[in-house]
PDB file of C-alpha atoms in Angstrom:
ATOM      1  CA  MET A 174       0.477 -20.603  26.711  1.00  0.00           C
ATOM      2  CA  ILE A 175       1.805 -18.173  27.711  1.00  0.00           C
ATOM      3  CA  ILE A 176       4.017 -16.803  26.526  1.00  0.00           C
ATOM      4  CA  GLN A 177       2.778 -17.240  23.697  1.00  0.00           C
ATOM      5  CA  ALA A 178      -0.470 -15.147  25.192  1.00  0.00           C
ATOM      6  CA  LEU A 179       1.405 -12.393  25.758  1.00  0.00           C
ATOM      7  CA  ALA A 180       3.399 -11.951  22.901  1.00  0.00           C
ATOM      8  CA  PHE A 181       0.133 -11.373  21.360  1.00  0.00           C
ATOM      9  CA  PHE A 182      -1.324  -8.443  23.592  1.00  0.00           C
ATOM     10  CA  MET A 183       2.264  -6.993  23.926  1.00  0.00           C
ATOM     11  CA  PHE A 184       2.170  -7.657  19.182  1.00  0.00           C
ATOM     12  CA  ALA A 185      -1.257  -6.839  19.152  1.00  0.00           C
ATOM     13  CA  ILE A 186      -1.397  -3.677  22.289  1.00  0.00           C
ATOM     14  CA  ILE A 187       1.756  -2.260  19.571  1.00  0.00           C
ATOM     15  CA  THR A 188       0.145  -2.458  16.221  1.00  0.00           C
ATOM     16  CA  VAL A 189      -3.432  -0.471  17.819  1.00  0.00           C
ATOM     17  CA  VAL A 190      -1.204   1.991  19.075  1.00  0.00           C
ATOM     18  CA  SER A 191       0.958   2.351  16.347  1.00  0.00           C
ATOM     19  CA  GLY A 192      -2.407   2.300  13.636  1.00  0.00           C
ATOM     20  CA  ILE A 193      -3.541   5.073  15.761  1.00  0.00           C
ATOM     21  CA  MET A 194      -0.310   6.953  15.821  1.00  0.00           C
ATOM     22  CA  VAL A 195      -0.913   7.084  11.865  1.00  0.00           C
ATOM     23  CA  ILE A 196      -3.909   8.419  11.684  1.00  0.00           C
ATOM     24  CA  SER A 197      -2.858  11.410  14.410  1.00  0.00           C
ATOM     25  CA  SER A 198       1.029  12.521  13.963  1.00  0.00           C
ATOM     26  CA  ARG A 199       0.994  15.370  11.986  1.00  0.00           C
ATOM     27  CA  ASN A 200       4.711  14.738  10.440  1.00  0.00           C
ATOM     28  CA  PRO A 201       3.447  12.118   7.424  1.00  0.00           C
ATOM     29  CA  VAL A 202       7.055  11.258   7.737  1.00  0.00           C
ATOM     30  CA  HIS A 203       6.537   9.953  11.394  1.00  0.00           C
ATOM     31  CA  SER A 204       3.212   8.141  10.204  1.00  0.00           C
ATOM     32  CA  VAL A 205       5.942   6.394   7.845  1.00  0.00           C
ATOM     33  CA  LEU A 206       7.346   5.061   9.994  1.00  0.00           C
ATOM     34  CA  PHE A 207       4.380   4.574  12.315  1.00  0.00           C
ATOM     35  CA  LEU A 208       3.307   2.703   9.564  1.00  0.00           C
ATOM     36  CA  ILE A 209       6.163  -0.029   8.724  1.00  0.00           C
ATOM     37  CA  LEU A 210       6.342  -1.249  12.701  1.00  0.00           C
ATOM     38  CA  ALA A 211       2.584  -1.927  12.925  1.00  0.00           C
ATOM     39  CA  PHE A 212       3.089  -4.049   9.591  1.00  0.00           C
ATOM     40  CA  PHE A 213       6.634  -5.647  11.645  1.00  0.00           C
ATOM     41  CA  ASN A 214       3.940  -6.484  14.767  1.00  0.00           C
ATOM     42  CA  VAL A 215       0.994  -7.924  12.770  1.00  0.00           C
ATOM     43  CA  ALA A 216       3.802  -9.846  11.158  1.00  0.00           C
ATOM     44  CA  GLY A 217       4.631 -11.017  14.165  1.00  0.00           C
ATOM     45  CA  LEU A 218       0.685 -12.062  15.182  1.00  0.00           C
ATOM     46  CA  PHE A 219       1.184 -13.973  11.811  1.00  0.00           C
ATOM     47  CA  ILE A 220       3.507 -15.533  12.808  1.00  0.00           C
ATOM     48  CA  LEU A 221       1.947 -16.659  16.273  1.00  0.00           C
ATOM     49  CA  GLN A 222      -0.561 -18.434  13.887  1.00  0.00           C
ATOM     50  CA  GLY A 223       1.279 -20.793  11.958  1.00  0.00           C
ATOM     51  CA  ALA A 224       0.805 -18.512   8.286  1.00  0.00           C
ATOM     52  CA  GLU A 225       5.696 -18.197   8.752  1.00  0.00           C
ATOM     53  CA  PHE A 226       4.276 -17.171   4.323  1.00  0.00           C
ATOM     54  CA  ILE A 227       1.948 -14.409   5.080  1.00  0.00           C
ATOM     55  CA  ALA A 228       4.023 -12.578   7.675  1.00  0.00           C
ATOM     56  CA  MET A 229       7.539 -12.863   5.404  1.00  0.00           C
ATOM     57  CA  ILE A 230       5.634 -11.429   2.386  1.00  0.00           C
ATOM     58  CA  LEU A 231       4.034  -9.294   4.278  1.00  0.00           C
ATOM     59  CA  VAL A 232       7.401  -8.142   5.721  1.00  0.00           C
ATOM     60  CA  ILE A 233       9.582  -8.052   2.329  1.00  0.00           C
ATOM     61  CA  VAL A 234       6.688  -6.411   0.021  1.00  0.00           C
ATOM     62  CA  TYR A 235       4.833  -4.056   1.829  1.00  0.00           C
ATOM     63  CA  VAL A 236       7.351  -2.650   4.271  1.00  0.00           C
ATOM     64  CA  GLY A 237      10.264  -3.229   2.363  1.00  0.00           C
ATOM     65  CA  ALA A 238       8.741  -2.094  -0.732  1.00  0.00           C
ATOM     66  CA  VAL A 239       5.941  -0.317  -0.490  1.00  0.00           C
ATOM     67  CA  ALA A 240       6.139   1.885   3.322  1.00  0.00           C
ATOM     68  CA  VAL A 241       9.937   2.571   2.486  1.00  0.00           C
ATOM     69  CA  LEU A 242       8.891   4.243  -1.198  1.00  0.00           C
ATOM     70  CA  PHE A 243       6.022   5.843   1.009  1.00  0.00           C
ATOM     71  CA  LEU A 244       8.642   7.621   3.131  1.00  0.00           C
ATOM     72  CA  PHE A 245      11.174   7.778   0.488  1.00  0.00           C
ATOM     73  CA  VAL A 246       8.292   9.610  -1.942  1.00  0.00           C
ATOM     74  CA  VAL A 247       6.414  11.573   1.602  1.00  0.00           C
ATOM     75  CA  MET A 248      10.010  13.799   2.241  1.00  0.00           C
ATOM     76  CA  MET A 249      10.110  14.428  -1.547  1.00  0.00           C
ATOM     77  CA  LEU A 250       6.761  15.815  -2.419  1.00  0.00           C
ATOM     78  CA  ASP A 251       6.664  19.379  -1.463  1.00  0.00           C
ATOM     79  CA  ILE A 252       4.092  20.291   0.296  1.00  0.00           C
ATOM     80  CA  ASP A 253       1.942  22.601   1.517  1.00  0.00           C
ATOM     81  CA  TYR A 254       0.240  21.071   4.454  1.00  0.00           C
ATOM     82  CA  LYS A 255      -1.513  24.523   6.104  1.00  0.00           C
ATOM     83  CA  LYS A 256      -3.070  25.099   2.963  1.00  0.00           C
ATOM     84  CA  LEU A 257      -3.920  20.707   2.225  1.00  0.00           C
ATOM     85  CA  ARG A 258      -5.648  21.709   5.835  1.00  0.00           C
ATOM     86  CA  SER A 259      -7.375  23.834   5.516  1.00  0.00           C
ATOM     87  CA  GLY A 260     -10.352  22.470   3.832  1.00  0.00           C
ATOM     88  CA  VAL A 261     -10.687  20.146   6.270  1.00  0.00           C
ATOM     89  CA  MET A 262     -13.523  21.438   8.493  1.00  0.00           C
ATOM     90  CA  LYS A 263     -16.296  21.414   5.105  1.00  0.00           C
ATOM     91  CA  ASN A 264     -15.112  17.227   4.997  1.00  0.00           C
ATOM     92  CA  ALA A 265     -15.995  17.128   8.852  1.00  0.00           C
ATOM     93  CA  SER A 266     -19.437  16.068   8.852  1.00  0.00           C
ATOM     94  CA  LEU A 267     -18.253  13.724   5.232  1.00  0.00           C
ATOM     95  CA  GLY A 268     -15.758  11.780   7.136  1.00  0.00           C
ATOM     96  CA  VAL A 269     -17.723  11.712  10.274  1.00  0.00           C
ATOM     97  CA  LEU A 270     -20.445   9.891   8.161  1.00  0.00           C
ATOM     98  CA  VAL A 271     -18.382   7.209   6.809  1.00  0.00           C
ATOM     99  CA  GLY A 272     -16.300   6.432   9.987  1.00  0.00           C
ATOM    100  CA  ILE A 273     -19.606   6.130  11.650  1.00  0.00           C
ATOM    101  CA  ILE A 274     -20.856   3.710   8.874  1.00  0.00           C
ATOM    102  CA  LEU A 275     -17.290   1.897   9.304  1.00  0.00           C
ATOM    103  CA  VAL A 276     -17.932   1.254  13.006  1.00  0.00           C
ATOM    104  CA  VAL A 277     -21.553   0.111  12.393  1.00  0.00           C
ATOM    105  CA  GLU A 278     -19.880  -2.648   9.761  1.00  0.00           C
ATOM    106  CA  LEU A 279     -17.665  -3.595  12.547  1.00  0.00           C
ATOM    107  CA  GLY A 280     -19.578  -4.355  15.163  1.00  0.00           C
ATOM    108  CA  MET A 281     -21.651  -6.208  13.005  1.00  0.00           C
ATOM    109  CA  ALA A 282     -18.345  -8.703  11.758  1.00  0.00           C
ATOM    110  CA  ILE A 283     -17.643  -8.808  16.404  1.00  0.00           C
ATOM    111  CA  GLY A 284     -21.539  -9.042  16.609  1.00  0.00           C
ATOM    112  CA  GLY A 285     -22.328 -11.732  14.213  1.00  0.00           C
ATOM    113  CA  TYR A 286     -19.548 -14.015  15.382  1.00  0.00           C
ATOM    114  CA  LYS A 287     -20.590 -13.507  19.597  1.00  0.00           C
ATOM    115  CA  ILE A 288     -24.712 -13.980  18.183  1.00  0.00           C
ATOM    116  CA  LEU A 289     -23.969 -16.726  15.124  1.00  0.00           C
ATOM    117  CA  PRO A 290     -20.129 -18.320  14.644  1.00  0.00           C
ATOM    118  CA  ASP A 291     -22.161 -20.923  13.167  1.00  0.00           C
ATOM    119  CA  SER A 292     -22.998 -19.015  10.206  1.00  0.00           C
ATOM    120  CA  LEU A 293     -19.501 -17.290   9.191  1.00  0.00           C
ATOM    121  CA  ILE A 294     -18.303 -20.635   9.075  1.00  0.00           C
ATOM    122  CA  VAL A 295     -17.955 -20.276   4.471  1.00  0.00           C
ATOM    123  CA  SER A 296     -16.354 -23.404   3.956  1.00  0.00           C
ATOM    124  CA  ASP A 297     -14.205 -26.190   5.375  1.00  0.00           C
ATOM    125  CA  ILE A 298     -11.126 -26.068   2.906  1.00  0.00           C
ATOM    126  CA  ALA A 299      -8.876 -25.273   6.399  1.00  0.00           C
ATOM    127  CA  VAL A 300     -10.112 -28.435   7.867  1.00  0.00           C
ATOM    128  CA  LYS A 301     -10.078 -30.604   4.701  1.00  0.00           C
ATOM    129  CA  THR A 302      -6.369 -29.626   3.769  1.00  0.00           C
ATOM    130  CA  PRO A 303      -3.571 -32.552   4.630  1.00  0.00           C
ATOM    131  CA  ASP A 304      -0.847 -32.109   6.720  1.00  0.00           C
ATOM    132  CA  ASN A 305       1.578 -32.776   4.179  1.00  0.00           C
ATOM    133  CA  ILE A 306       0.397 -29.943   2.631  1.00  0.00           C
ATOM    134  CA  THR A 307       2.315 -26.800   3.232  1.00  0.00           C
ATOM    135  CA  ASN A 308       1.606 -23.403   4.824  1.00  0.00           C
ATOM    136  CA  THR A 309       2.049 -21.537   1.183  1.00  0.00           C
ATOM    137  CA  ALA A 310       1.017 -24.308  -0.852  1.00  0.00           C
ATOM    138  CA  ALA A 311      -3.092 -24.490   1.355  1.00  0.00           C
ATOM    139  CA  LEU A 312      -3.137 -21.080   0.261  1.00  0.00           C
ATOM    140  CA  GLY A 313      -2.569 -20.637  -2.356  1.00  0.00           C
ATOM    141  CA  ASN A 314      -5.028 -23.689  -3.438  1.00  0.00           C
ATOM    142  CA  VAL A 315      -7.209 -21.924  -1.804  1.00  0.00           C
ATOM    143  CA  ILE A 316      -6.548 -18.376  -3.452  1.00  0.00           C
ATOM    144  CA  TYR A 317      -6.878 -19.400  -7.144  1.00  0.00           C
ATOM    145  CA  THR A 318      -9.263 -21.752  -6.628  1.00  0.00           C
ATOM    146  CA  HIS A 319     -12.363 -20.747  -4.734  1.00  0.00           C
ATOM    147  CA  TYR A 320     -10.944 -17.126  -4.293  1.00  0.00           C
ATOM    148  CA  PHE A 321      -9.620 -15.894  -7.924  1.00  0.00           C
ATOM    149  CA  TYR A 322     -12.825 -13.642  -8.896  1.00  0.00           C
ATOM    150  CA  LEU A 323     -12.113 -12.224  -4.975  1.00  0.00           C
ATOM    151  CA  PHE A 324      -8.050 -12.394  -5.669  1.00  0.00           C
ATOM    152  CA  GLN A 325      -8.227 -10.186  -9.156  1.00  0.00           C
ATOM    153  CA  GLY A 326     -12.003  -8.114  -7.814  1.00  0.00           C
ATOM    154  CA  ALA A 327      -8.920  -7.305  -5.047  1.00  0.00           C
ATOM    155  CA  GLY A 328      -5.895  -6.614  -7.994  1.00  0.00           C
ATOM    156  CA  MET A 329      -8.043  -4.358  -9.377  1.00  0.00           C
ATOM    157  CA  ILE A 330      -9.004  -2.220  -6.561  1.00  0.00           C
ATOM    158  CA  LEU A 331      -5.010  -1.767  -6.200  1.00  0.00           C
ATOM    159  CA  LEU A 332      -5.280  -0.668  -9.759  1.00  0.00           C
ATOM    160  CA  LEU A 333      -7.508   1.826  -9.772  1.00  0.00           C
ATOM    161  CA  ALA A 334      -5.693   3.147  -6.562  1.00  0.00           C
ATOM    162  CA  MET A 335      -2.390   3.822  -8.316  1.00  0.00           C
ATOM    163  CA  VAL A 336      -3.810   5.321 -10.486  1.00  0.00           C
ATOM    164  CA  GLY A 337      -5.825   7.355  -8.275  1.00  0.00           C
ATOM    165  CA  ALA A 338      -2.996   8.321  -6.833  1.00  0.00           C
ATOM    166  CA  ILE A 339      -0.413   9.225  -9.720  1.00  0.00           C
ATOM    167  CA  THR A 340      -3.443  11.165 -10.686  1.00  0.00           C
ATOM    168  CA  LEU A 341      -3.474  12.721  -7.313  1.00  0.00           C
ATOM    169  CA  ALA A 342      -0.035  13.541  -7.621  1.00  0.00           C
ATOM    170  CA  LEU A 343       0.309  14.617 -11.306  1.00  0.00           C
ATOM    171  CA  ARG A 344       0.119  19.020 -10.957  1.00  0.00           C
ATOM    172  CA  LYS A 345       2.430  20.798 -13.822  1.00  0.00           C
ATOM    173  CA  ARG A 346       4.304  23.047 -11.906  1.00  0.00           C
ATOM    174  CA  PRO A 347       6.311  26.473 -13.412  1.00  0.00           C
ATOM    175  CA  GLY A 348       9.605  26.412 -14.779  1.00  0.00           C
ATOM    176  CA  VAL A 349      10.035  22.831 -14.768  1.00  0.00           C
ATOM    177  CA  LYS A 350      11.024  21.381 -17.851  1.00  0.00           C
ATOM    178  CA  LYS A 351       9.041  18.550 -19.662  1.00  0.00           C
ATOM    179  CA  GLN A 352       9.550  15.355 -21.325  1.00  0.00           C
ATOM    180  CA  ASN A 353       7.538  15.383 -25.489  1.00  0.00           C
ATOM    181  CA  ILE A 354       8.128  12.288 -26.839  1.00  0.00           C
ATOM    182  CA  PRO A 355       5.574  12.478 -29.390  1.00  0.00           C
ATOM    183  CA  ASN A 356       7.836  15.797 -31.035  1.00  0.00           C
ATOM    184  CA  GLN A 357      10.960  13.995 -30.101  1.00  0.00           C
ATOM    185  CA  VAL A 358      10.201  11.386 -32.148  1.00  0.00           C
ATOM    186  CA  MET A 359       8.685  12.733 -34.867  1.00  0.00           C
ATOM    187  CA  ARG A 360      12.325  14.753 -35.567  1.00  0.00           C
ATOM    188  CA  SER A 361      14.081  14.318 -38.302  1.00  0.00           C
ATOM    189  CA  ALA A 362      18.193  13.762 -38.744  1.00  0.00           C
ATOM    190  CA  LYS A 363      17.709  16.761 -40.838  1.00  0.00           C
ATOM    191  CA  ASP A 364      16.917  18.547 -38.703  1.00  0.00           C
ATOM    192  CA  GLU A 365      18.699  18.091 -35.929  1.00  0.00           C
ATOM    193  CA  ILE A 366      22.131  16.311 -37.411  1.00  0.00           C
ATOM    194  CA  LYS A 367      24.415  18.967 -39.206  1.00  0.00           C
ATOM    195  CA  MET A 368      27.156  18.427 -41.092  1.00  0.00           C
ATOM    196  CA  VAL A 369      31.046  20.471 -41.458  1.00  0.00           C
ATOM    197  CA  LYS A 370      33.771  20.298 -43.803  1.00  0.00           C
ATOM    198  CA  VAL A 371      36.394  21.679 -42.193  1.00  0.00           C
ATOM    199  CA  LYS A 372      39.393  21.951 -43.981  1.00  0.00           C
ATOM    200  CA  ILE A 373      42.792  21.138 -42.477  1.00  0.00           C
ATOM    201  CA  GLY A 374      44.647  23.570 -39.831  1.00  0.00           C
ATOM    202  CA  GLU A 375      41.903  25.118 -39.552  1.00  0.00           C
ATOM    203  CA  GLY A 376      40.117  23.593 -36.584  1.00  0.00           C
ATOM    204  CA  ILE A 377      38.799  24.272 -32.874  1.00  0.00           C
TER     205      ILE A 377
END
């Protein structure tokens, strides 16, 4: 138990510090690297709780795909950070308001656990799970039955976030050739292919 407690505090402290460094680092590449470190430590916390499947998915999907993709995108984008930070003070009041709302929500959630712990028990699904069902099967039964609509709603939110990120990153640059698919599809072979009869001995 002492080793598990020490491992928990180690993973938790590194996760919190990494999360703070993600939003406080000036270099975006360093922020993504700290994000990867936070994902690894969160996976360690899941392993301590016996949720090895979630830990594996966190490492494979988020670290192996999403975080690495963020790293390559940040390294390849030509972003003018001085221009990006020029309007920070203009939106500072809105950011402070959103931060206060999040802190209040976290305080209400933590206070709910302390004041009325029994009222937050939504269901007793985990208690009724038989011993012969694996962790992955139990997780799938809960997500795709009782929380199916919430799972689909989370997928829609991620889809909207992806579309928003593509819209924000899509910009027109002068001097860059862009593919025009309708013009390529509508052109005919007569306009592109020229038949030339070459006489014997007069070729190139």
